[in-house]
Amino acid sequence: MSSKSNAKRQQSMSTLAGDVSPRQRIWDAIRHQHAEDGLITMQGIRIALKRQDDLPESLVSDYLRALIAGGFLERSNPDALPATTAIYFLKRDVGVEAPRVRRDGSLPPPPGREQLWRTLKIIGTCTGQELADAASTVVTPVSRAAADEYLTMLSRAEYVKTVREGKPGVPARFQLVPSRWTGPMAPQIRRTKQLYDPNTGEVVYSRVTKTEGGEP
């Protein structure tokens, strides 16, 4: 494969392995095939996933149908016989993040944490309350507590820097470090108090447990 083709392939994928959702892996495989030759098939998705038995075919088929209903995919031979290999085309490529499309093709509102992450990129410096206010929508309000927790974890992973230390009566101010914007998918806080970045497929922060006590 030429270096140009390899670069194109890399741009079309977030990751085909690692701790990502089944839908994200399927979407990665779809965009990979699209970048290769524009034709998308179930067999091609399986090859791109490289795990033939990992995801049930019914799960892949359900997501393909949802993507068709949402206008992301189009089947070139919808009237073909059942035994005919289905061929799809990527009609609407919305980027590396897998569409969270429902079965009927409708899109749910983005989770609050994703609203926080995307707002960080445009808001400049902010306190937890300011970030929560800017990220909130009528459908998905975001609390100050949620914003404070997210900023704390992002700060520990050095995704944001402290512009002003907090003190009684004066909240801390934070700012996204431009070089740490890794992509549109919000870094995820795990139950184990790790921060996982789905854009890079890496755990970027893990809380270190001390002999007595631990990090707050």
mmCIF file of C-alpha atoms in Angstrom:
data_model
loop_
_atom_site.group_PDB
_atom_site.id
_atom_site.type_symbol
_atom_site.label_atom_id
_atom_site.label_comp_id
_atom_site.label_asym_id
_atom_site.label_seq_id
_atom_site.Cartn_x
_atom_site.Cartn_y
_atom_site.Cartn_z
ATOM 1 C CA MET A 1 0.000 0.000 0.000
ATOM 2 C CA SER A 2 1.345 3.435 -0.893
ATOM 3 C CA SER A 3 2.098 6.033 1.761
ATOM 4 C CA LYS A 4 -0.730 8.186 0.371
ATOM 5 C CA SER A 5 -3.235 5.338 0.665
ATOM 6 C CA ASN A 6 -2.007 4.521 4.159
ATOM 7 C CA ALA A 7 -2.422 8.142 5.273
ATOM 8 C CA LYS A 8 -5.932 8.200 3.820
ATOM 9 C CA ARG A 9 -6.733 5.002 5.686
ATOM 10 C CA GLN A 10 -5.483 6.424 8.978
ATOM 11 C CA GLN A 11 -7.598 9.569 8.535
ATOM 12 C CA SER A 12 -10.730 7.478 8.040
ATOM 13 C CA MET A 13 -10.408 5.587 11.334
ATOM 14 C CA SER A 14 -10.505 6.502 15.015
ATOM 15 C CA THR A 15 -9.365 3.010 16.012
ATOM 16 C CA LEU A 16 -10.391 -0.517 15.119
ATOM 17 C CA ALA A 17 -9.276 -1.910 18.439
ATOM 18 C CA GLY A 18 -9.175 -0.929 22.060
ATOM 19 C CA ASP A 19 -11.832 0.182 24.491
ATOM 20 C CA VAL A 20 -14.433 1.586 22.105
ATOM 21 C CA SER A 21 -18.116 0.820 21.662
ATOM 22 C CA PRO A 22 -19.340 -1.751 19.111
ATOM 23 C CA ARG A 23 -21.037 0.998 17.107
ATOM 24 C CA GLN A 24 -17.832 3.024 17.006
ATOM 25 C CA ARG A 25 -15.925 0.011 15.713
ATOM 26 C CA ILE A 26 -18.531 -0.601 13.011
ATOM 27 C CA TRP A 27 -18.462 3.072 11.982
ATOM 28 C CA ASP A 28 -14.654 2.956 11.831
ATOM 29 C CA ALA A 29 -14.905 -0.071 9.548
ATOM 30 C CA ILE A 30 -17.458 1.668 7.313
ATOM 31 C CA ARG A 31 -15.281 4.762 6.919
ATOM 32 C CA HIS A 32 -12.225 2.572 6.328
ATOM 33 C CA GLN A 33 -13.969 0.784 3.443
ATOM 34 C CA HIS A 34 -15.225 4.074 2.064
ATOM 35 C CA ALA A 35 -11.685 5.424 2.029
ATOM 36 C CA GLU A 36 -10.379 2.267 0.357
ATOM 37 C CA ASP A 37 -12.768 1.869 -2.593
ATOM 38 C CA GLY A 38 -16.101 3.500 -1.744
ATOM 39 C CA LEU A 39 -17.946 0.164 -1.562
ATOM 40 C CA ILE A 40 -19.205 -1.100 1.789
ATOM 41 C CA THR A 41 -20.257 -4.708 2.421
ATOM 42 C CA MET A 42 -20.826 -6.886 5.466
ATOM 43 C CA GLN A 43 -17.803 -8.990 4.531
ATOM 44 C CA GLY A 44 -15.673 -5.870 4.192
ATOM 45 C CA ILE A 45 -16.790 -4.679 7.623
ATOM 46 C CA ARG A 46 -15.810 -8.037 9.113
ATOM 47 C CA ILE A 47 -12.391 -7.878 7.502
ATOM 48 C CA ALA A 48 -11.860 -4.329 8.762
ATOM 49 C CA LEU A 49 -12.914 -5.321 12.279
ATOM 50 C CA LYS A 50 -10.472 -8.273 12.187
ATOM 51 C CA ARG A 51 -12.591 -10.056 14.792
ATOM 52 C CA GLN A 52 -14.967 -12.363 12.961
ATOM 53 C CA ASP A 53 -16.729 -13.680 16.074
ATOM 54 C CA ASP A 54 -16.492 -10.645 18.324
ATOM 55 C CA LEU A 55 -19.600 -8.766 17.162
ATOM 56 C CA PRO A 56 -22.770 -10.652 16.213
ATOM 57 C CA GLU A 57 -23.901 -10.051 12.644
ATOM 58 C CA SER A 58 -27.343 -9.019 13.919
ATOM 59 C CA LEU A 59 -25.761 -6.109 15.813
ATOM 60 C CA VAL A 60 -23.911 -4.949 12.702
ATOM 61 C CA SER A 61 -27.063 -5.298 10.577
ATOM 62 C CA ASP A 62 -29.180 -3.357 13.078
ATOM 63 C CA TYR A 63 -26.723 -0.471 13.055
ATOM 64 C CA LEU A 64 -26.533 -0.471 9.256
ATOM 65 C CA ARG A 65 -30.335 -0.244 9.075
ATOM 66 C CA ALA A 66 -30.334 2.637 11.568
ATOM 67 C CA LEU A 67 -27.676 4.452 9.532
ATOM 68 C CA ILE A 68 -29.773 4.003 6.384
ATOM 69 C CA ALA A 69 -32.867 5.338 8.175
ATOM 70 C CA GLY A 70 -30.850 8.325 9.352
ATOM 71 C CA GLY A 71 -29.532 9.115 5.885
ATOM 72 C CA PHE A 72 -25.911 8.209 6.635
ATOM 73 C CA LEU A 73 -25.782 5.122 4.431
ATOM 74 C CA GLU A 74 -27.520 4.155 1.194
ATOM 75 C CA ARG A 75 -27.947 0.651 -0.180
ATOM 76 C CA SER A 76 -27.232 0.444 -3.894
ATOM 77 C CA ASN A 77 -29.332 -2.676 -4.468
ATOM 78 C CA PRO A 78 -32.323 -2.486 -2.088
ATOM 79 C CA ASP A 79 -34.541 -4.634 -4.360
ATOM 80 C CA ALA A 80 -32.009 -7.436 -4.806
ATOM 81 C CA LEU A 81 -32.755 -11.010 -3.772
ATOM 82 C CA PRO A 82 -32.035 -11.904 -0.109
ATOM 83 C CA ALA A 83 -29.020 -14.019 -1.107
ATOM 84 C CA THR A 84 -27.496 -11.118 -3.020
ATOM 85 C CA THR A 85 -24.606 -9.382 -1.297
ATOM 86 C CA ALA A 86 -25.735 -6.005 -0.004
ATOM 87 C CA ILE A 87 -23.621 -3.086 -1.179
ATOM 88 C CA TYR A 88 -23.729 0.236 0.644
ATOM 89 C CA PHE A 89 -22.395 3.720 0.005
ATOM 90 C CA LEU A 90 -21.481 6.269 2.655
ATOM 91 C CA LYS A 91 -23.942 9.051 1.896
ATOM 92 C CA ARG A 92 -23.177 11.363 4.807
ATOM 93 C CA ASP A 93 -19.797 11.212 6.516
ATOM 94 C CA VAL A 94 -20.009 13.192 9.752
ATOM 95 C CA GLY A 95 -16.466 12.491 10.876
ATOM 96 C CA VAL A 96 -14.709 10.070 13.163
ATOM 97 C CA GLU A 97 -17.410 9.833 15.840
ATOM 98 C CA ALA A 98 -20.062 7.164 15.244
ATOM 99 C CA PRO A 99 -23.581 8.619 14.812
ATOM 100 C CA ARG A 100 -25.766 7.855 17.823
ATOM 101 C CA VAL A 101 -28.703 7.165 15.601
ATOM 102 C CA ARG A 102 -31.844 5.426 16.821
ATOM 103 C CA ARG A 103 -33.543 2.596 14.922
ATOM 104 C CA ASP A 104 -35.933 5.015 13.243
ATOM 105 C CA GLY A 105 -33.061 7.224 12.092
ATOM 106 C CA SER A 106 -33.588 9.968 14.678
ATOM 107 C CA LEU A 107 -30.697 11.362 16.713
ATOM 108 C CA PRO A 108 -30.747 11.660 20.524
ATOM 109 C CA PRO A 109 -29.402 14.819 22.147
ATOM 110 C CA PRO A 110 -25.675 14.662 22.924
ATOM 111 C CA PRO A 111 -24.732 13.614 26.489
ATOM 112 C CA GLY A 112 -23.863 16.446 28.838
ATOM 113 C CA ARG A 113 -20.193 15.486 29.020
ATOM 114 C CA GLU A 114 -19.828 15.823 25.273
ATOM 115 C CA GLN A 115 -21.443 19.233 25.482
ATOM 116 C CA LEU A 116 -18.869 20.196 28.107
ATOM 117 C CA TRP A 117 -15.959 18.951 25.979
ATOM 118 C CA ARG A 118 -17.091 20.768 22.841
ATOM 119 C CA THR A 119 -17.892 23.952 24.724
ATOM 120 C CA LEU A 120 -14.400 23.983 26.235
ATOM 121 C CA LYS A 121 -12.944 24.430 22.772
ATOM 122 C CA ILE A 122 -14.804 27.688 22.119
ATOM 123 C CA ILE A 123 -15.405 29.286 25.499
ATOM 124 C CA GLY A 124 -11.865 30.362 26.383
ATOM 125 C CA THR A 125 -11.246 30.623 30.121
ATOM 126 C CA CYS A 126 -14.077 29.561 32.405
ATOM 127 C CA THR A 127 -15.135 28.511 35.865
ATOM 128 C CA GLY A 128 -17.127 25.354 36.443
ATOM 129 C CA GLN A 129 -20.352 27.331 36.639
ATOM 130 C CA GLU A 130 -19.608 29.269 33.456
ATOM 131 C CA LEU A 131 -18.824 26.062 31.593
ATOM 132 C CA ALA A 132 -22.011 24.405 32.860
ATOM 133 C CA ASP A 133 -24.106 27.400 31.824
ATOM 134 C CA ALA A 134 -22.546 27.586 28.355
ATOM 135 C CA ALA A 135 -22.825 23.847 27.755
ATOM 136 C CA SER A 136 -26.424 23.472 28.950
ATOM 137 C CA THR A 137 -29.355 23.190 26.600
ATOM 138 C CA VAL A 138 -33.082 23.037 27.259
ATOM 139 C CA VAL A 139 -33.064 19.317 26.510
ATOM 140 C CA THR A 140 -29.817 18.489 28.334
ATOM 141 C CA PRO A 141 -28.967 20.822 31.221
ATOM 142 C CA VAL A 142 -25.529 20.407 32.791
ATOM 143 C CA SER A 143 -24.945 20.938 36.509
ATOM 144 C CA ARG A 144 -22.056 22.820 38.030
ATOM 145 C CA ALA A 145 -21.076 19.668 39.934
ATOM 146 C CA ALA A 146 -20.759 17.752 36.646
ATOM 147 C CA ALA A 147 -18.666 20.543 35.117
ATOM 148 C CA ASP A 148 -16.430 20.786 38.198
ATOM 149 C CA GLU A 149 -15.809 17.014 38.218
ATOM 150 C CA TYR A 150 -14.982 17.010 34.515
ATOM 151 C CA LEU A 151 -12.634 19.969 34.774
ATOM 152 C CA THR A 152 -10.856 18.317 37.710
ATOM 153 C CA MET A 153 -10.196 15.139 35.724
ATOM 154 C CA LEU A 154 -9.187 17.062 32.604
ATOM 155 C CA SER A 155 -6.808 19.128 34.718
ATOM 156 C CA ARG A 156 -5.161 16.006 36.178
ATOM 157 C CA ALA A 157 -4.674 14.689 32.647
ATOM 158 C CA GLU A 158 -3.271 18.100 31.607
ATOM 159 C CA TYR A 159 -6.011 18.702 29.049
ATOM 160 C CA VAL A 160 -6.849 21.988 30.738
ATOM 161 C CA LYS A 161 -4.601 24.383 32.613
ATOM 162 C CA THR A 162 -5.441 26.414 35.682
ATOM 163 C CA VAL A 163 -5.545 30.092 34.801
ATOM 164 C CA ARG A 164 -6.471 31.141 38.335
ATOM 165 C CA GLU A 165 -6.328 29.060 41.488
ATOM 166 C CA GLY A 166 -9.524 28.832 43.463
ATOM 167 C CA LYS A 167 -9.901 30.230 46.952
ATOM 168 C CA PRO A 168 -12.814 30.842 49.338
ATOM 169 C CA GLY A 169 -15.416 32.863 47.464
ATOM 170 C CA VAL A 170 -13.438 32.846 44.213
ATOM 171 C CA PRO A 171 -13.755 29.797 41.918
ATOM 172 C CA ALA A 172 -10.818 28.496 39.919
ATOM 173 C CA ARG A 173 -10.604 29.359 36.231
ATOM 174 C CA PHE A 174 -9.518 26.894 33.590
ATOM 175 C CA GLN A 175 -8.631 26.885 29.907
ATOM 176 C CA LEU A 176 -8.300 24.106 27.373
ATOM 177 C CA VAL A 177 -4.700 23.511 26.284
ATOM 178 C CA PRO A 178 -4.959 23.840 22.469
ATOM 179 C CA SER A 179 -2.485 21.045 21.770
ATOM 180 C CA ARG A 180 -4.543 18.701 23.952
ATOM 181 C CA TRP A 181 -7.664 18.897 21.783
ATOM 182 C CA THR A 182 -7.473 15.335 20.445
ATOM 183 C CA GLY A 183 -10.780 15.166 18.601
ATOM 184 C CA PRO A 184 -14.567 15.510 18.862
ATOM 185 C CA MET A 185 -15.221 12.596 21.220
ATOM 186 C CA ALA A 186 -15.312 13.580 24.862
ATOM 187 C CA PRO A 187 -12.736 11.958 27.163
ATOM 188 C CA GLN A 188 -14.594 9.586 29.473
ATOM 189 C CA ILE A 189 -14.400 9.311 33.247
ATOM 190 C CA ARG A 190 -14.425 5.678 34.281
ATOM 191 C CA ARG A 191 -15.661 4.226 37.551
ATOM 192 C CA THR A 192 -12.070 3.392 38.409
ATOM 193 C CA LYS A 193 -11.288 7.137 38.308
ATOM 194 C CA GLN A 194 -9.432 6.871 35.067
ATOM 195 C CA LEU A 195 -9.773 9.251 32.147
ATOM 196 C CA TYR A 196 -10.003 7.469 28.810
ATOM 197 C CA ASP A 197 -9.669 9.369 25.528
ATOM 198 C CA PRO A 198 -11.627 7.606 22.744
ATOM 199 C CA ASN A 199 -9.984 9.845 20.148
ATOM 200 C CA THR A 200 -6.588 8.277 20.819
ATOM 201 C CA GLY A 201 -7.677 4.974 22.363
ATOM 202 C CA GLU A 202 -5.576 5.636 25.466
ATOM 203 C CA VAL A 203 -6.056 5.937 29.204
ATOM 204 C CA VAL A 204 -4.609 9.407 29.775
ATOM 205 C CA TYR A 205 -4.951 9.569 33.545
ATOM 206 C CA SER A 206 -5.180 7.001 36.349
ATOM 207 C CA ARG A 207 -5.608 7.906 39.989
ATOM 208 C CA VAL A 208 -2.608 6.759 42.014
ATOM 209 C CA THR A 209 -3.661 5.065 45.242
ATOM 210 C CA LYS A 210 -1.288 5.807 48.086
ATOM 211 C CA THR A 211 -0.451 3.524 51.001
ATOM 212 C CA GLU A 212 -2.688 5.541 53.285
ATOM 213 C CA GLY A 213 -5.603 7.268 51.695
ATOM 214 C CA GLY A 214 -5.371 8.386 48.094
ATOM 215 C CA GLU A 215 -5.892 11.252 45.773
ATOM 216 C CA PRO A 216 -9.197 13.012 46.476
#
